[in-house]
Amino acid sequence: MKYAFRFVSLVVCSASLSAAYAGQAYDLKRVAKIGEAIKYRATADFVVQGQKISASWMQTDKVVKIDDQGNIVTESTQSEFKVGGQEIGQQDAPVTTATTKPNGEIVELKGDRIDSKTYRLANMNVLRTPDQPVKVGDKWSYEVKPDVKTGSVKGRADYEALAEEKVAGFTTLKIKWTYKEADGPNGASTDGIAWISTKDGSLVKAAASFSHAPVAGMPPTDMKFTVERA
């Protein structure tokens, strides 16, 4: 299950501060640099067939290439993986490579354990930014199309910019997102908050709840996770 994640204290902004910045707009498209590496600390709590499982790990995302189309190629590795507080071996931990557009849209995922569940879970996690700059109060949506090749299924993400906040020394835009697969009551869904750097569009922190999540090697899973800069 540790390979399914990519990935990911709350600083609460006052109403007056939110209003002060309501007119300021930010282009949230990712501005990446080759060689840039960002480390995140992640935790997850699962409920699998009535059993509660907790896990934590460190993830490093390194930008290794920006292709001719401007797509960003990122290698992700995981370490310090623990389940129930006990560290487990890392000998077989693979490198996952993700190619994404600057707006967050997934182009391709590569790795030893990539399957349709990986793509579906990635679609639930990715923030897709609109073409225009975003300010507090803006709302937008994104439609995921089914793809036989990757196993992605039809879904819809809705976003809302809630406030500007300082988190871990970064100026961020706090964004609420929901995602729902178009598969009736059994479709996977997400409800979460992401804090995105207004400087370069990188993730600073995220917290979300999942329902019927498609996790590799597991049945549909309910879980909660947090991820933040290490």
XYZ file of C-alpha atoms in Angstrom:
230
model
C 0.000 0.000 0.000
C 2.932 2.361 0.542
C 3.413 2.732 -3.210
C -0.039 4.140 -3.827
C 0.732 7.552 -2.409
C 2.218 10.485 -4.168
C 2.101 12.295 -3.785
C -0.371 15.560 -0.159
C -0.533 22.958 12.722
C -3.258 24.764 10.695
C -2.737 28.509 10.365
C -6.213 30.000 10.463
C -6.647 33.322 8.675
C -9.021 35.855 10.181
C -11.975 37.131 8.190
C -10.463 40.608 8.042
C -7.188 39.292 6.626
C -9.018 37.282 3.992
C -10.958 40.370 2.985
C -7.774 42.414 2.742
C -6.352 40.055 0.139
C -9.585 39.271 -1.650
C -8.618 41.366 -4.658
C -5.120 39.901 -5.147
C -4.876 37.187 -7.789
C -2.158 34.547 -8.170
C -1.112 32.379 -11.085
C -0.900 28.962 -9.405
C 0.631 27.074 -12.326
C 3.719 25.175 -11.207
C 7.008 26.943 -11.856
C 9.602 24.195 -11.434
C 13.381 24.097 -11.736
C 15.428 21.079 -12.790
C 17.166 19.615 -9.753
C 14.679 21.082 -7.281
C 13.853 18.595 -4.510
C 11.035 18.990 -1.985
C 10.615 16.728 1.032
C 7.246 15.983 2.613
C 6.201 14.200 5.793
C 3.045 12.165 5.194
C 0.660 10.262 7.461
C -2.366 8.145 6.624
C -5.086 6.400 8.624
C -6.975 3.587 6.876
C -10.076 1.596 7.659
C -9.871 -1.711 5.771
C -12.680 -4.192 6.323
C -13.257 -2.707 9.759
C -9.583 -2.731 10.742
C -7.759 0.545 11.472
C -4.238 0.932 10.088
C -1.896 3.908 10.499
C 1.131 4.638 8.329
C 3.730 7.380 7.957
C 6.618 8.047 5.576
C 8.949 10.654 4.155
C 8.605 11.490 0.471
C 11.092 13.329 -1.721
C 9.929 14.804 -5.033
C 12.771 15.803 -7.364
C 12.318 17.611 -10.685
C 14.517 15.774 -13.190
C 13.350 17.219 -16.498
C 11.170 19.833 -18.153
C 10.322 18.626 -21.650
C 9.833 20.574 -24.872
C 6.106 21.003 -24.140
C 6.835 22.466 -20.713
C 5.701 19.315 -18.921
C 7.375 18.666 -15.577
C 8.985 15.271 -14.915
C 9.290 14.464 -11.208
C 10.856 11.435 -9.523
C 9.336 10.475 -6.164
C 11.005 8.268 -3.554
C 9.818 7.200 -0.118
C 11.742 6.455 3.062
C 11.218 6.042 6.808
C 8.054 4.074 6.103
C 6.236 2.926 9.227
C 3.043 0.951 9.792
C 1.531 1.040 13.255
C 4.639 2.870 14.449
C 6.982 0.088 13.342
C 9.502 0.766 10.566
C 9.488 -1.667 7.664
C 12.183 -2.474 5.107
C 12.821 -0.147 2.183
C 14.831 -2.478 -0.047
C 12.063 -2.809 -2.626
C 10.808 0.792 -2.520
C 10.557 1.859 -6.174
C 11.050 5.232 -7.803
C 7.840 6.625 -9.296
C 8.095 9.093 -12.160
C 5.255 11.490 -12.874
C 4.964 13.742 -15.903
C 2.498 16.569 -15.360
C 1.495 19.760 -17.086
C 2.164 23.023 -15.202
C -1.577 23.168 -14.422
C -1.315 19.818 -12.597
C -2.909 17.610 -15.243
C -1.351 14.133 -15.318
C 0.374 13.178 -18.575
C 2.021 9.897 -17.561
C 3.009 7.845 -14.512
C 5.880 5.346 -14.594
C 7.107 2.817 -12.065
C 7.184 -0.868 -11.168
C 3.778 -0.809 -9.494
C 1.758 1.582 -11.649
C -1.741 0.376 -12.510
C -5.251 1.747 -12.984
C -5.640 2.292 -9.234
C -2.524 4.462 -9.222
C -3.956 6.710 -11.927
C -7.352 6.887 -10.245
C -5.825 7.816 -6.878
C -3.563 10.390 -8.531
C -6.581 12.001 -10.201
C -8.201 12.314 -6.776
C -5.130 14.097 -5.361
C -4.041 16.498 -8.086
C -4.824 20.206 -7.966
C -5.595 21.425 -11.476
C -5.222 25.162 -11.769
C -7.331 27.290 -14.117
C -5.871 29.258 -17.030
C -6.481 32.581 -15.300
C -4.950 33.811 -11.997
C -6.874 32.878 -8.839
C -7.999 35.112 -5.981
C -9.851 34.433 -2.745
C -13.468 33.507 -3.467
C -12.825 32.081 -6.958
C -14.305 28.705 -7.876
C -13.484 26.395 -10.775
C -13.852 22.762 -11.805
C -12.118 20.097 -13.879
C -13.529 17.071 -15.674
C -11.453 13.872 -15.807
C -12.144 11.809 -18.899
C -12.087 8.003 -18.899
C -8.958 6.476 -20.408
C -8.827 2.799 -21.348
C -5.019 2.871 -21.558
C -4.404 4.158 -18.030
C -7.563 2.915 -16.339
C -8.667 6.409 -15.350
C -12.431 6.736 -14.963
C -14.728 9.683 -15.471
C -14.739 12.118 -12.580
C -15.150 15.737 -11.592
C -13.084 17.973 -9.307
C -14.408 21.221 -7.825
C -12.179 23.857 -6.242
C -12.624 27.011 -4.189
C -9.972 29.488 -3.019
C -10.774 30.145 0.644
C -8.046 32.436 1.977
C -4.462 33.537 1.824
C -2.451 32.049 4.692
C 1.102 31.775 5.957
C 2.072 28.123 6.413
C 5.572 26.941 7.371
C 7.011 30.257 6.245
C 5.306 30.181 2.841
C 2.634 32.520 1.550
C -0.075 30.167 0.332
C -3.532 30.131 -1.126
C -5.789 27.809 0.856
C -7.917 25.794 -1.560
C -10.805 23.473 -0.831
C -11.276 20.614 -3.256
C -13.725 17.789 -3.756
C -13.496 14.963 -6.266
C -16.066 12.383 -7.247
C -15.845 9.509 -9.685
C -18.918 9.139 -11.874
C -19.701 5.605 -10.750
C -22.806 6.032 -8.645
C -22.639 5.457 -4.877
C -19.614 3.135 -5.216
C -17.396 5.714 -6.912
C -14.324 6.955 -5.054
C -14.490 10.475 -3.638
C -12.255 12.996 -1.866
C -12.831 16.045 0.302
C -9.783 18.067 1.287
C -7.831 21.280 1.736
C -4.548 22.157 0.011
C -2.179 25.033 0.737
C -0.391 26.063 -2.471
C 2.646 28.361 -2.629
C 1.753 31.615 -4.354
C 5.389 31.925 -5.458
C 5.806 28.778 -7.558
C 2.575 26.749 -7.339
C 4.167 23.959 -5.281
C 2.304 22.070 -2.564
C 3.062 23.201 0.984
C 0.463 21.186 2.871
C -2.671 19.108 2.269
C -5.216 17.229 4.360
C -7.996 15.087 2.937
C -10.536 12.352 3.561
C -11.146 9.592 1.021
C -14.098 7.287 0.502
C -13.782 4.024 -1.463
C -10.213 5.006 -2.363
C -8.518 2.794 -5.010
C -5.351 1.761 -3.143
C -3.057 -0.801 -4.800
C -3.265 -4.249 -3.223
C -6.268 -3.357 -1.075
C -10.067 -3.365 -1.399
C -11.830 0.026 -1.721
C -10.594 1.924 1.304
C -11.728 4.794 3.508
C -8.811 6.862 4.768
C -7.535 10.217 5.911
C -4.131 11.637 5.113
C -1.963 14.685 5.684
C 1.178 15.752 3.885
C 3.349 18.782 4.645
C 6.811 20.152 3.961
C 9.441 18.430 6.045
